[in-house]
């Protein structure tokens, strides 16, 4: 057996694999299912047959587990499945311990974004993350989408990364369009970024009271609990939230300036603004997006007829 073969299934390699799996989002997924995804068969099935069952064990202990005793071939299969899974779940993880890569710029995500026709200089402020992640990116002066990706890669090299930033990088690595669209205005089934989805992401970031007001203005029937929530909300707070959203919408409109005329036209002709936002594929977000866009892109008389926010912002 060659030295490389021994290294591939050594205690050192097992420690490397299980260390990576401690923070994997697939830690509780059945190994048989992981094996199917990477084209390797695992002989055991069951909800307890997950990476979590094995990764706390040392290499020698692993070989004494029932079903693996005297079956080094199964230990190798287990390692192969987990190793191949990591290539998908943590595509940037292999750089963590590779000294020669530390001084080189990894271009994996550059190539992915180019293929998706996503501009690398898209402003990071227009991406959608949790408040904590957004504050972290701001504190690190992250300005563009590509800088956001590189920042995430650097965190992965030096610390455990979780949350929505890891989710975003994984969505790009897997080319998971649904997951990508929760963070950037990517339209599923097409390429590039789009104004409708960008406005939708602004709406997703609004506080609950402001979202409920937009829904009510848009004619959506609220539940009793939602009506109580809205009734107890401060109009000043909603006004402040809306001003910030419209300021952001102005900047988004400048970025997507080529698409703005088509949106404006839906408010000035017999076109339907509802149809413009249908690609978001979320009825409530679509309705909020229509009402938010109306305050920015509709004719003045239509803005002023949009409730108290229309009277405030329709000038």
PDB file of C-alpha atoms in Angstrom:
ATOM      1  CA  UNK A   1       0.000   0.000   0.000  1.00  0.00           C
ATOM      2  CA  UNK A   2       1.371   3.401  -0.940  1.00  0.00           C
ATOM      3  CA  UNK A   3       2.245   6.097   1.586  1.00  0.00           C
ATOM      4  CA  UNK A   4      -0.452   8.377   0.177  1.00  0.00           C
ATOM      5  CA  UNK A   5      -3.020   5.616   0.632  1.00  0.00           C
ATOM      6  CA  UNK A   6      -2.022   5.154   4.274  1.00  0.00           C
ATOM      7  CA  UNK A   7      -2.209   8.915   4.862  1.00  0.00           C
ATOM      8  CA  UNK A   8      -5.679   9.088   3.340  1.00  0.00           C
ATOM      9  CA  UNK A   9      -7.048   6.711   5.983  1.00  0.00           C
ATOM     10  CA  UNK A  10      -4.852   7.636   8.922  1.00  0.00           C
ATOM     11  CA  UNK A  11      -5.641   8.855  12.429  1.00  0.00           C
ATOM     12  CA  UNK A  12      -4.390  12.282  11.379  1.00  0.00           C
ATOM     13  CA  UNK A  13      -6.789  12.381   8.427  1.00  0.00           C
ATOM     14  CA  UNK A  14      -9.686  11.210  10.602  1.00  0.00           C
ATOM     15  CA  UNK A  15      -8.993  14.007  13.085  1.00  0.00           C
ATOM     16  CA  UNK A  16      -9.005  16.484  10.210  1.00  0.00           C
ATOM     17  CA  UNK A  17     -12.358  15.214   8.922  1.00  0.00           C
ATOM     18  CA  UNK A  18     -14.139  15.024  12.260  1.00  0.00           C
ATOM     19  CA  UNK A  19     -12.874  18.465  13.269  1.00  0.00           C
ATOM     20  CA  UNK A  20     -14.516  19.897  10.163  1.00  0.00           C
ATOM     21  CA  UNK A  21     -17.757  18.061  10.855  1.00  0.00           C
ATOM     22  CA  UNK A  22     -18.166  19.463  14.356  1.00  0.00           C
ATOM     23  CA  UNK A  23     -19.632  22.622  12.825  1.00  0.00           C
ATOM     24  CA  UNK A  24     -21.144  21.175   9.672  1.00  0.00           C
ATOM     25  CA  UNK A  25     -24.805  21.865   8.956  1.00  0.00           C
ATOM     26  CA  UNK A  26     -25.012  18.210   7.873  1.00  0.00           C
ATOM     27  CA  UNK A  27     -23.855  16.794  11.205  1.00  0.00           C
ATOM     28  CA  UNK A  28     -27.292  15.304  11.967  1.00  0.00           C
ATOM     29  CA  UNK A  29     -28.020  14.045   8.453  1.00  0.00           C
ATOM     30  CA  UNK A  30     -28.140  10.288   7.902  1.00  0.00           C
ATOM     31  CA  UNK A  31     -24.863   9.010   6.495  1.00  0.00           C
ATOM     32  CA  UNK A  32     -26.747   6.832   3.997  1.00  0.00           C
ATOM     33  CA  UNK A  33     -28.289   9.994   2.513  1.00  0.00           C
ATOM     34  CA  UNK A  34     -24.949  11.780   2.450  1.00  0.00           C
ATOM     35  CA  UNK A  35     -23.533   8.735   0.681  1.00  0.00           C
ATOM     36  CA  UNK A  36     -26.249   8.892  -1.957  1.00  0.00           C
ATOM     37  CA  UNK A  37     -25.356  12.512  -2.655  1.00  0.00           C
ATOM     38  CA  UNK A  38     -21.701  11.682  -3.304  1.00  0.00           C
ATOM     39  CA  UNK A  39     -22.226   8.305  -4.983  1.00  0.00           C
ATOM     40  CA  UNK A  40     -20.966   6.096  -2.127  1.00  0.00           C
ATOM     41  CA  UNK A  41     -23.099   3.421  -0.441  1.00  0.00           C
ATOM     42  CA  UNK A  42     -23.293   3.187   3.379  1.00  0.00           C
ATOM     43  CA  UNK A  43     -24.512  -0.183   4.710  1.00  0.00           C
ATOM     44  CA  UNK A  44     -26.413   1.118   7.736  1.00  0.00           C
ATOM     45  CA  UNK A  45     -29.655   3.078   7.839  1.00  0.00           C
ATOM     46  CA  UNK A  46     -31.434   4.821  10.697  1.00  0.00           C
ATOM     47  CA  UNK A  47     -31.875   8.243  12.260  1.00  0.00           C
ATOM     48  CA  UNK A  48     -28.981   7.599  14.638  1.00  0.00           C
ATOM     49  CA  UNK A  49     -26.612   6.752  11.778  1.00  0.00           C
ATOM     50  CA  UNK A  50     -25.292  10.305  11.414  1.00  0.00           C
ATOM     51  CA  UNK A  51     -21.804  11.858  11.498  1.00  0.00           C
ATOM     52  CA  UNK A  52     -22.563  12.945  15.069  1.00  0.00           C
ATOM     53  CA  UNK A  53     -22.483   9.265  16.117  1.00  0.00           C
ATOM     54  CA  UNK A  54     -18.853   8.883  15.071  1.00  0.00           C
ATOM     55  CA  UNK A  55     -17.003  12.193  15.162  1.00  0.00           C
ATOM     56  CA  UNK A  56     -16.409  12.172  18.944  1.00  0.00           C
ATOM     57  CA  UNK A  57     -14.431   8.945  18.588  1.00  0.00           C
ATOM     58  CA  UNK A  58     -10.670   8.671  18.121  1.00  0.00           C
ATOM     59  CA  UNK A  59      -9.448   6.679  15.118  1.00  0.00           C
ATOM     60  CA  UNK A  60      -8.673   3.591  17.212  1.00  0.00           C
ATOM     61  CA  UNK A  61     -12.054   3.826  18.970  1.00  0.00           C
ATOM     62  CA  UNK A  62     -13.775   4.071  15.611  1.00  0.00           C
ATOM     63  CA  UNK A  63     -12.541   0.615  14.682  1.00  0.00           C
ATOM     64  CA  UNK A  64     -14.197  -0.907  17.763  1.00  0.00           C
ATOM     65  CA  UNK A  65     -17.717   0.367  17.031  1.00  0.00           C
ATOM     66  CA  UNK A  66     -20.266  -2.441  16.416  1.00  0.00           C
ATOM     67  CA  UNK A  67     -20.546  -2.944  12.682  1.00  0.00           C
ATOM     68  CA  UNK A  68     -17.055  -1.571  12.097  1.00  0.00           C
ATOM     69  CA  UNK A  69     -15.113  -4.077  14.191  1.00  0.00           C
ATOM     70  CA  UNK A  70     -12.678  -5.866  11.903  1.00  0.00           C
ATOM     71  CA  UNK A  71     -14.112  -3.942   8.959  1.00  0.00           C
ATOM     72  CA  UNK A  72     -11.474  -1.401   8.044  1.00  0.00           C
ATOM     73  CA  UNK A  73     -13.122  -1.196   4.624  1.00  0.00           C
ATOM     74  CA  UNK A  74     -16.214   0.305   6.274  1.00  0.00           C
ATOM     75  CA  UNK A  75     -14.119   2.789   8.192  1.00  0.00           C
ATOM     76  CA  UNK A  76     -12.632   3.862   4.879  1.00  0.00           C
ATOM     77  CA  UNK A  77     -16.105   4.180   3.344  1.00  0.00           C
ATOM     78  CA  UNK A  78     -17.214   6.340   6.273  1.00  0.00           C
ATOM     79  CA  UNK A  79     -14.204   8.598   5.845  1.00  0.00           C
ATOM     80  CA  UNK A  80     -14.764   8.822   2.090  1.00  0.00           C
ATOM     81  CA  UNK A  81     -18.409   9.836   2.526  1.00  0.00           C
ATOM     82  CA  UNK A  82     -17.612  12.503   5.107  1.00  0.00           C
ATOM     83  CA  UNK A  83     -14.619  13.765   3.122  1.00  0.00           C
ATOM     84  CA  UNK A  84     -16.631  14.100  -0.090  1.00  0.00           C
ATOM     85  CA  UNK A  85     -19.522  15.717   1.776  1.00  0.00           C
ATOM     86  CA  UNK A  86     -17.207  18.343   3.201  1.00  0.00           C
ATOM     87  CA  UNK A  87     -16.143  19.259  -0.308  1.00  0.00           C
ATOM     88  CA  UNK A  88     -19.725  20.469  -0.825  1.00  0.00           C
ATOM     89  CA  UNK A  89     -20.697  21.633   2.653  1.00  0.00           C
ATOM     90  CA  UNK A  90     -17.471  23.549   3.338  1.00  0.00           C
ATOM     91  CA  UNK A  91     -15.833  24.292  -0.021  1.00  0.00           C
ATOM     92  CA  UNK A  92     -13.429  26.793   1.497  1.00  0.00           C
ATOM     93  CA  UNK A  93     -12.508  24.665   4.513  1.00  0.00           C
ATOM     94  CA  UNK A  94      -9.559  22.929   2.885  1.00  0.00           C
ATOM     95  CA  UNK A  95      -7.672  26.215   2.906  1.00  0.00           C
ATOM     96  CA  UNK A  96      -7.659  26.383   6.693  1.00  0.00           C
ATOM     97  CA  UNK A  97      -4.580  24.233   7.205  1.00  0.00           C
ATOM     98  CA  UNK A  98      -2.910  24.785   3.847  1.00  0.00           C
ATOM     99  CA  UNK A  99      -0.047  27.173   4.483  1.00  0.00           C
ATOM    100  CA  UNK A 100       0.844  27.681   0.845  1.00  0.00           C
ATOM    101  CA  UNK A 101      -2.688  28.877   0.084  1.00  0.00           C
ATOM    102  CA  UNK A 102      -2.731  31.581   2.743  1.00  0.00           C
ATOM    103  CA  UNK A 103      -0.937  34.085   0.507  1.00  0.00           C
ATOM    104  CA  UNK A 104      -2.992  33.273  -2.560  1.00  0.00           C
ATOM    105  CA  UNK A 105      -6.402  34.689  -3.458  1.00  0.00           C
ATOM    106  CA  UNK A 106      -8.879  31.861  -3.931  1.00  0.00           C
ATOM    107  CA  UNK A 107     -10.888  32.456  -7.099  1.00  0.00           C
ATOM    108  CA  UNK A 108     -13.514  29.730  -6.638  1.00  0.00           C
ATOM    109  CA  UNK A 109     -16.281  32.172  -5.805  1.00  0.00           C
ATOM    110  CA  UNK A 110     -15.129  34.630  -8.458  1.00  0.00           C
ATOM    111  CA  UNK A 111     -15.706  31.963 -11.075  1.00  0.00           C
ATOM    112  CA  UNK A 112     -19.063  31.005  -9.572  1.00  0.00           C
ATOM    113  CA  UNK A 113     -20.277  34.619  -9.588  1.00  0.00           C
ATOM    114  CA  UNK A 114     -19.075  35.126 -13.139  1.00  0.00           C
ATOM    115  CA  UNK A 115     -21.019  32.070 -14.263  1.00  0.00           C
ATOM    116  CA  UNK A 116     -24.130  33.335 -12.483  1.00  0.00           C
ATOM    117  CA  UNK A 117     -23.557  36.791 -14.054  1.00  0.00           C
ATOM    118  CA  UNK A 118     -23.594  38.375 -10.620  1.00  0.00           C
ATOM    119  CA  UNK A 119     -21.544  41.599 -10.405  1.00  0.00           C
ATOM    120  CA  UNK A 120     -18.776  41.246  -7.840  1.00  0.00           C
ATOM    121  CA  UNK A 121     -18.954  44.944  -6.980  1.00  0.00           C
ATOM    122  CA  UNK A 122     -22.636  44.754  -6.005  1.00  0.00           C
ATOM    123  CA  UNK A 123     -22.932  46.818  -2.791  1.00  0.00           C
ATOM    124  CA  UNK A 124     -22.819  44.725   0.376  1.00  0.00           C
ATOM    125  CA  UNK A 125     -25.382  47.048   1.977  1.00  0.00           C
ATOM    126  CA  UNK A 126     -27.994  45.670  -0.442  1.00  0.00           C
ATOM    127  CA  UNK A 127     -27.418  42.066   0.675  1.00  0.00           C
ATOM    128  CA  UNK A 128     -29.826  40.623   3.229  1.00  0.00           C
ATOM    129  CA  UNK A 129     -28.441  39.252   6.487  1.00  0.00           C
ATOM    130  CA  UNK A 130     -29.371  39.254  10.157  1.00  0.00           C
ATOM    131  CA  UNK A 131     -28.876  42.515  11.994  1.00  0.00           C
ATOM    132  CA  UNK A 132     -25.841  41.046  13.775  1.00  0.00           C
ATOM    133  CA  UNK A 133     -24.160  40.013  10.527  1.00  0.00           C
ATOM    134  CA  UNK A 134     -24.907  43.357   8.877  1.00  0.00           C
ATOM    135  CA  UNK A 135     -23.375  45.189  11.833  1.00  0.00           C
ATOM    136  CA  UNK A 136     -20.306  42.923  11.649  1.00  0.00           C
ATOM    137  CA  UNK A 137     -19.845  43.637   7.939  1.00  0.00           C
ATOM    138  CA  UNK A 138     -20.231  47.369   8.536  1.00  0.00           C
ATOM    139  CA  UNK A 139     -17.702  47.308  11.370  1.00  0.00           C
ATOM    140  CA  UNK A 140     -15.217  45.571   9.057  1.00  0.00           C
ATOM    141  CA  UNK A 141     -15.891  48.137   6.316  1.00  0.00           C
ATOM    142  CA  UNK A 142     -17.080  45.473   3.858  1.00  0.00           C
ATOM    143  CA  UNK A 143     -18.311  47.400   0.812  1.00  0.00           C
ATOM    144  CA  UNK A 144     -19.015  44.883  -1.955  1.00  0.00           C
ATOM    145  CA  UNK A 145     -20.389  41.400  -2.468  1.00  0.00           C
ATOM    146  CA  UNK A 146     -16.916  40.062  -3.293  1.00  0.00           C
ATOM    147  CA  UNK A 147     -15.448  41.669  -0.193  1.00  0.00           C
ATOM    148  CA  UNK A 148     -18.230  39.968   1.784  1.00  0.00           C
ATOM    149  CA  UNK A 149     -17.264  36.596   0.304  1.00  0.00           C
ATOM    150  CA  UNK A 150     -13.560  37.116   1.042  1.00  0.00           C
ATOM    151  CA  UNK A 151     -14.389  38.248   4.576  1.00  0.00           C
ATOM    152  CA  UNK A 152     -16.362  35.039   5.095  1.00  0.00           C
ATOM    153  CA  UNK A 153     -13.453  32.978   3.756  1.00  0.00           C
ATOM    154  CA  UNK A 154     -11.051  34.697   6.140  1.00  0.00           C
ATOM    155  CA  UNK A 155     -13.324  33.960   9.086  1.00  0.00           C
ATOM    156  CA  UNK A 156     -13.457  30.313   8.020  1.00  0.00           C
ATOM    157  CA  UNK A 157      -9.654  30.158   8.082  1.00  0.00           C
ATOM    158  CA  UNK A 158      -9.339  31.518  11.605  1.00  0.00           C
ATOM    159  CA  UNK A 159     -12.545  30.745  13.507  1.00  0.00           C
ATOM    160  CA  UNK A 160     -15.761  28.783  13.532  1.00  0.00           C
ATOM    161  CA  UNK A 161     -18.224  30.483  11.216  1.00  0.00           C
ATOM    162  CA  UNK A 162     -21.946  29.904  11.481  1.00  0.00           C
ATOM    163  CA  UNK A 163     -25.186  31.687  10.829  1.00  0.00           C
ATOM    164  CA  UNK A 164     -26.374  33.357   7.683  1.00  0.00           C
ATOM    165  CA  UNK A 165     -22.929  34.325   6.365  1.00  0.00           C
ATOM    166  CA  UNK A 166     -21.965  30.654   6.168  1.00  0.00           C
ATOM    167  CA  UNK A 167     -25.375  29.915   4.658  1.00  0.00           C
ATOM    168  CA  UNK A 168     -24.721  32.534   1.973  1.00  0.00           C
ATOM    169  CA  UNK A 169     -21.301  31.151   1.040  1.00  0.00           C
ATOM    170  CA  UNK A 170     -22.644  27.606   0.981  1.00  0.00           C
ATOM    171  CA  UNK A 171     -25.520  28.680  -1.270  1.00  0.00           C
ATOM    172  CA  UNK A 172     -23.006  30.082  -3.747  1.00  0.00           C
ATOM    173  CA  UNK A 173     -20.779  27.024  -3.563  1.00  0.00           C
ATOM    174  CA  UNK A 174     -23.748  24.712  -4.176  1.00  0.00           C
ATOM    175  CA  UNK A 175     -25.353  27.091  -6.684  1.00  0.00           C
ATOM    176  CA  UNK A 176     -28.501  26.800  -4.579  1.00  0.00           C
ATOM    177  CA  UNK A 177     -30.680  29.451  -6.230  1.00  0.00           C
ATOM    178  CA  UNK A 178     -33.397  29.376  -3.568  1.00  0.00           C
ATOM    179  CA  UNK A 179     -30.909  29.933  -0.745  1.00  0.00           C
ATOM    180  CA  UNK A 180     -28.998  32.560  -2.745  1.00  0.00           C
ATOM    181  CA  UNK A 181     -32.206  34.553  -3.270  1.00  0.00           C
ATOM    182  CA  UNK A 182     -32.646  34.988   0.498  1.00  0.00           C
ATOM    183  CA  UNK A 183     -29.412  36.992   0.641  1.00  0.00           C
ATOM    184  CA  UNK A 184     -29.060  38.697  -2.742  1.00  0.00           C
ATOM    185  CA  UNK A 185     -31.603  39.685  -5.419  1.00  0.00           C
ATOM    186  CA  UNK A 186     -30.976  36.652  -7.591  1.00  0.00           C
ATOM    187  CA  UNK A 187     -33.913  35.491  -9.680  1.00  0.00           C
ATOM    188  CA  UNK A 188     -34.367  31.740  -9.732  1.00  0.00           C
ATOM    189  CA  UNK A 189     -34.262  30.285 -13.230  1.00  0.00           C
ATOM    190  CA  UNK A 190     -32.417  33.303 -14.628  1.00  0.00           C
ATOM    191  CA  UNK A 191     -29.011  34.883 -14.245  1.00  0.00           C
ATOM    192  CA  UNK A 192     -27.919  38.176 -12.759  1.00  0.00           C
ATOM    193  CA  UNK A 193     -29.459  40.416 -10.107  1.00  0.00           C
ATOM    194  CA  UNK A 194     -32.799  42.213 -10.459  1.00  0.00           C
ATOM    195  CA  UNK A 195     -34.581  45.278  -9.116  1.00  0.00           C
ATOM    196  CA  UNK A 196     -37.807  43.482  -8.131  1.00  0.00           C
ATOM    197  CA  UNK A 197     -35.937  41.039  -5.913  1.00  0.00           C
ATOM    198  CA  UNK A 198     -33.778  43.843  -4.491  1.00  0.00           C
ATOM    199  CA  UNK A 199     -36.907  45.684  -3.351  1.00  0.00           C
ATOM    200  CA  UNK A 200     -38.210  42.423  -1.927  1.00  0.00           C
ATOM    201  CA  UNK A 201     -35.079  42.083   0.218  1.00  0.00           C
ATOM    202  CA  UNK A 202     -35.586  45.614   1.562  1.00  0.00           C
ATOM    203  CA  UNK A 203     -39.087  44.572   2.621  1.00  0.00           C
ATOM    204  CA  UNK A 204     -37.765  41.442   4.330  1.00  0.00           C
ATOM    205  CA  UNK A 205     -35.466  43.608   6.445  1.00  0.00           C
ATOM    206  CA  UNK A 206     -38.276  45.865   7.712  1.00  0.00           C
ATOM    207  CA  UNK A 207     -39.490  45.493  11.278  1.00  0.00           C
ATOM    208  CA  UNK A 208     -42.767  43.650  11.797  1.00  0.00           C
ATOM    209  CA  UNK A 209     -44.898  46.757  12.424  1.00  0.00           C
ATOM    210  CA  UNK A 210     -43.781  48.395   9.173  1.00  0.00           C
ATOM    211  CA  UNK A 211     -44.369  45.200   7.241  1.00  0.00           C
ATOM    212  CA  UNK A 212     -47.887  44.951   8.661  1.00  0.00           C
ATOM    213  CA  UNK A 213     -48.645  48.539   7.724  1.00  0.00           C
ATOM    214  CA  UNK A 214     -47.552  47.968   4.135  1.00  0.00           C
ATOM    215  CA  UNK A 215     -49.683  44.840   3.986  1.00  0.00           C
ATOM    216  CA  UNK A 216     -52.697  46.707   5.341  1.00  0.00           C
ATOM    217  CA  UNK A 217     -52.220  49.552   2.868  1.00  0.00           C
ATOM    218  CA  UNK A 218     -51.997  46.917   0.153  1.00  0.00           C
ATOM    219  CA  UNK A 219     -55.375  45.481   1.110  1.00  0.00           C
ATOM    220  CA  UNK A 220     -54.123  42.294   2.752  1.00  0.00           C
ATOM    221  CA  UNK A 221     -56.371  40.991   5.541  1.00  0.00           C
ATOM    222  CA  UNK A 222     -54.395  40.819   8.767  1.00  0.00           C
ATOM    223  CA  UNK A 223     -54.977  38.254  11.498  1.00  0.00           C
ATOM    224  CA  UNK A 224     -56.379  39.404  14.840  1.00  0.00           C
ATOM    225  CA  UNK A 225     -52.958  39.158  16.421  1.00  0.00           C
ATOM    226  CA  UNK A 226     -51.411  41.164  13.595  1.00  0.00           C
ATOM    227  CA  UNK A 227     -54.082  43.849  13.906  1.00  0.00           C
ATOM    228  CA  UNK A 228     -53.339  44.179  17.620  1.00  0.00           C
ATOM    229  CA  UNK A 229     -49.627  44.390  16.920  1.00  0.00           C
ATOM    230  CA  UNK A 230     -50.147  47.132  14.347  1.00  0.00           C
ATOM    231  CA  UNK A 231     -52.593  49.053  16.549  1.00  0.00           C
ATOM    232  CA  UNK A 232     -50.044  49.171  19.373  1.00  0.00           C
ATOM    233  CA  UNK A 233     -47.212  50.305  17.089  1.00  0.00           C
ATOM    234  CA  UNK A 234     -45.882  53.837  17.018  1.00  0.00           C
ATOM    235  CA  UNK A 235     -46.554  55.739  13.811  1.00  0.00           C
ATOM    236  CA  UNK A 236     -43.333  57.644  14.417  1.00  0.00           C
ATOM    237  CA  UNK A 237     -41.403  54.372  14.534  1.00  0.00           C
ATOM    238  CA  UNK A 238     -43.045  53.212  11.316  1.00  0.00           C
ATOM    239  CA  UNK A 239     -42.320  56.558   9.689  1.00  0.00           C
ATOM    240  CA  UNK A 240     -38.663  56.340  10.672  1.00  0.00           C
ATOM    241  CA  UNK A 241     -38.412  52.773   9.387  1.00  0.00           C
ATOM    242  CA  UNK A 242     -40.019  53.766   6.101  1.00  0.00           C
ATOM    243  CA  UNK A 243     -37.742  56.757   5.611  1.00  0.00           C
ATOM    244  CA  UNK A 244     -34.711  54.522   6.008  1.00  0.00           C
ATOM    245  CA  UNK A 245     -36.212  51.969   3.619  1.00  0.00           C
ATOM    246  CA  UNK A 246     -36.933  54.617   0.996  1.00  0.00           C
ATOM    247  CA  UNK A 247     -33.445  56.057   1.326  1.00  0.00           C
ATOM    248  CA  UNK A 248     -32.118  52.577   0.670  1.00  0.00           C
ATOM    249  CA  UNK A 249     -34.560  52.137  -2.201  1.00  0.00           C
ATOM    250  CA  UNK A 250     -33.213  55.317  -3.781  1.00  0.00           C
ATOM    251  CA  UNK A 251     -29.698  53.888  -3.712  1.00  0.00           C
ATOM    252  CA  UNK A 252     -30.949  50.540  -5.039  1.00  0.00           C
ATOM    253  CA  UNK A 253     -32.752  52.388  -7.829  1.00  0.00           C
ATOM    254  CA  UNK A 254     -29.500  54.097  -8.819  1.00  0.00           C
ATOM    255  CA  UNK A 255     -27.756  50.738  -9.066  1.00  0.00           C
ATOM    256  CA  UNK A 256     -30.595  49.211 -11.116  1.00  0.00           C
ATOM    257  CA  UNK A 257     -31.228  52.398 -13.101  1.00  0.00           C
ATOM    258  CA  UNK A 258     -31.738  50.453 -16.340  1.00  0.00           C
ATOM    259  CA  UNK A 259     -34.698  48.602 -14.796  1.00  0.00           C
ATOM    260  CA  UNK A 260     -36.383  51.576 -13.118  1.00  0.00           C
ATOM    261  CA  UNK A 261     -38.268  52.837 -16.234  1.00  0.00           C
ATOM    262  CA  UNK A 262     -40.051  49.489 -16.606  1.00  0.00           C
ATOM    263  CA  UNK A 263     -41.157  49.616 -12.973  1.00  0.00           C
ATOM    264  CA  UNK A 264     -42.292  53.235 -13.249  1.00  0.00           C
ATOM    265  CA  UNK A 265     -44.319  52.351 -16.310  1.00  0.00           C
ATOM    266  CA  UNK A 266     -46.366  49.785 -14.372  1.00  0.00           C
ATOM    267  CA  UNK A 267     -47.679  52.655 -12.235  1.00  0.00           C
ATOM    268  CA  UNK A 268     -48.385  55.045 -15.106  1.00  0.00           C
ATOM    269  CA  UNK A 269     -50.083  52.792 -17.656  1.00  0.00           C
ATOM    270  CA  UNK A 270     -52.499  49.928 -17.501  1.00  0.00           C
ATOM    271  CA  UNK A 271     -49.591  47.733 -16.498  1.00  0.00           C
ATOM    272  CA  UNK A 272     -49.730  45.769 -13.271  1.00  0.00           C
ATOM    273  CA  UNK A 273     -47.095  46.440 -10.569  1.00  0.00           C
ATOM    274  CA  UNK A 274     -48.243  43.186  -8.960  1.00  0.00           C
ATOM    275  CA  UNK A 275     -47.082  41.286 -12.035  1.00  0.00           C
ATOM    276  CA  UNK A 276     -43.721  43.057 -11.923  1.00  0.00           C
ATOM    277  CA  UNK A 277     -42.970  41.530  -8.522  1.00  0.00           C
ATOM    278  CA  UNK A 278     -44.454  38.066  -9.098  1.00  0.00           C
ATOM    279  CA  UNK A 279     -40.984  36.562  -9.572  1.00  0.00           C
ATOM    280  CA  UNK A 280     -40.366  36.984  -5.815  1.00  0.00           C
ATOM    281  CA  UNK A 281     -42.726  34.036  -5.321  1.00  0.00           C
ATOM    282  CA  UNK A 282     -43.900  35.138  -1.867  1.00  0.00           C
ATOM    283  CA  UNK A 283     -47.339  36.749  -1.864  1.00  0.00           C
ATOM    284  CA  UNK A 284     -46.852  38.927   1.211  1.00  0.00           C
ATOM    285  CA  UNK A 285     -43.386  40.144   0.248  1.00  0.00           C
ATOM    286  CA  UNK A 286     -44.699  40.884  -3.242  1.00  0.00           C
ATOM    287  CA  UNK A 287     -47.512  43.025  -1.790  1.00  0.00           C
ATOM    288  CA  UNK A 288     -45.114  44.924   0.478  1.00  0.00           C
ATOM    289  CA  UNK A 289     -42.761  45.494  -2.455  1.00  0.00           C
ATOM    290  CA  UNK A 290     -45.599  46.942  -4.546  1.00  0.00           C
ATOM    291  CA  UNK A 291     -46.562  49.416  -1.817  1.00  0.00           C
ATOM    292  CA  UNK A 292     -42.972  50.399  -1.066  1.00  0.00           C
ATOM    293  CA  UNK A 293     -42.233  50.895  -4.758  1.00  0.00           C
ATOM    294  CA  UNK A 294     -45.453  52.907  -5.169  1.00  0.00           C
ATOM    295  CA  UNK A 295     -44.146  55.492  -2.697  1.00  0.00           C
ATOM    296  CA  UNK A 296     -40.975  55.919  -4.747  1.00  0.00           C
ATOM    297  CA  UNK A 297     -41.867  55.305  -8.375  1.00  0.00           C
ATOM    298  CA  UNK A 298     -45.598  56.038  -8.771  1.00  0.00           C
ATOM    299  CA  UNK A 299     -46.993  59.403  -9.974  1.00  0.00           C
ATOM    300  CA  UNK A 300     -47.387  62.015  -7.231  1.00  0.00           C
ATOM    301  CA  UNK A 301     -51.183  61.766  -7.089  1.00  0.00           C
ATOM    302  CA  UNK A 302     -50.994  58.006  -6.543  1.00  0.00           C
ATOM    303  CA  UNK A 303     -48.416  58.380  -3.778  1.00  0.00           C
ATOM    304  CA  UNK A 304     -50.658  60.785  -1.905  1.00  0.00           C
ATOM    305  CA  UNK A 305     -53.562  58.348  -1.982  1.00  0.00           C
ATOM    306  CA  UNK A 306     -51.547  55.608  -0.253  1.00  0.00           C
ATOM    307  CA  UNK A 307     -52.529  56.276   3.354  1.00  0.00           C
ATOM    308  CA  UNK A 308     -50.626  58.315   5.921  1.00  0.00           C
ATOM    309  CA  UNK A 309     -47.267  57.107   4.601  1.00  0.00           C
ATOM    310  CA  UNK A 310     -48.288  58.336   1.168  1.00  0.00           C
ATOM    311  CA  UNK A 311     -49.027  61.755   2.606  1.00  0.00           C
ATOM    312  CA  UNK A 312     -45.668  61.756   4.380  1.00  0.00           C
ATOM    313  CA  UNK A 313     -43.496  60.474   1.567  1.00  0.00           C
ATOM    314  CA  UNK A 314     -45.464  61.496  -1.502  1.00  0.00           C
ATOM    315  CA  UNK A 315     -43.785  64.811  -1.921  1.00  0.00           C
TER     316      UNK A 315
END
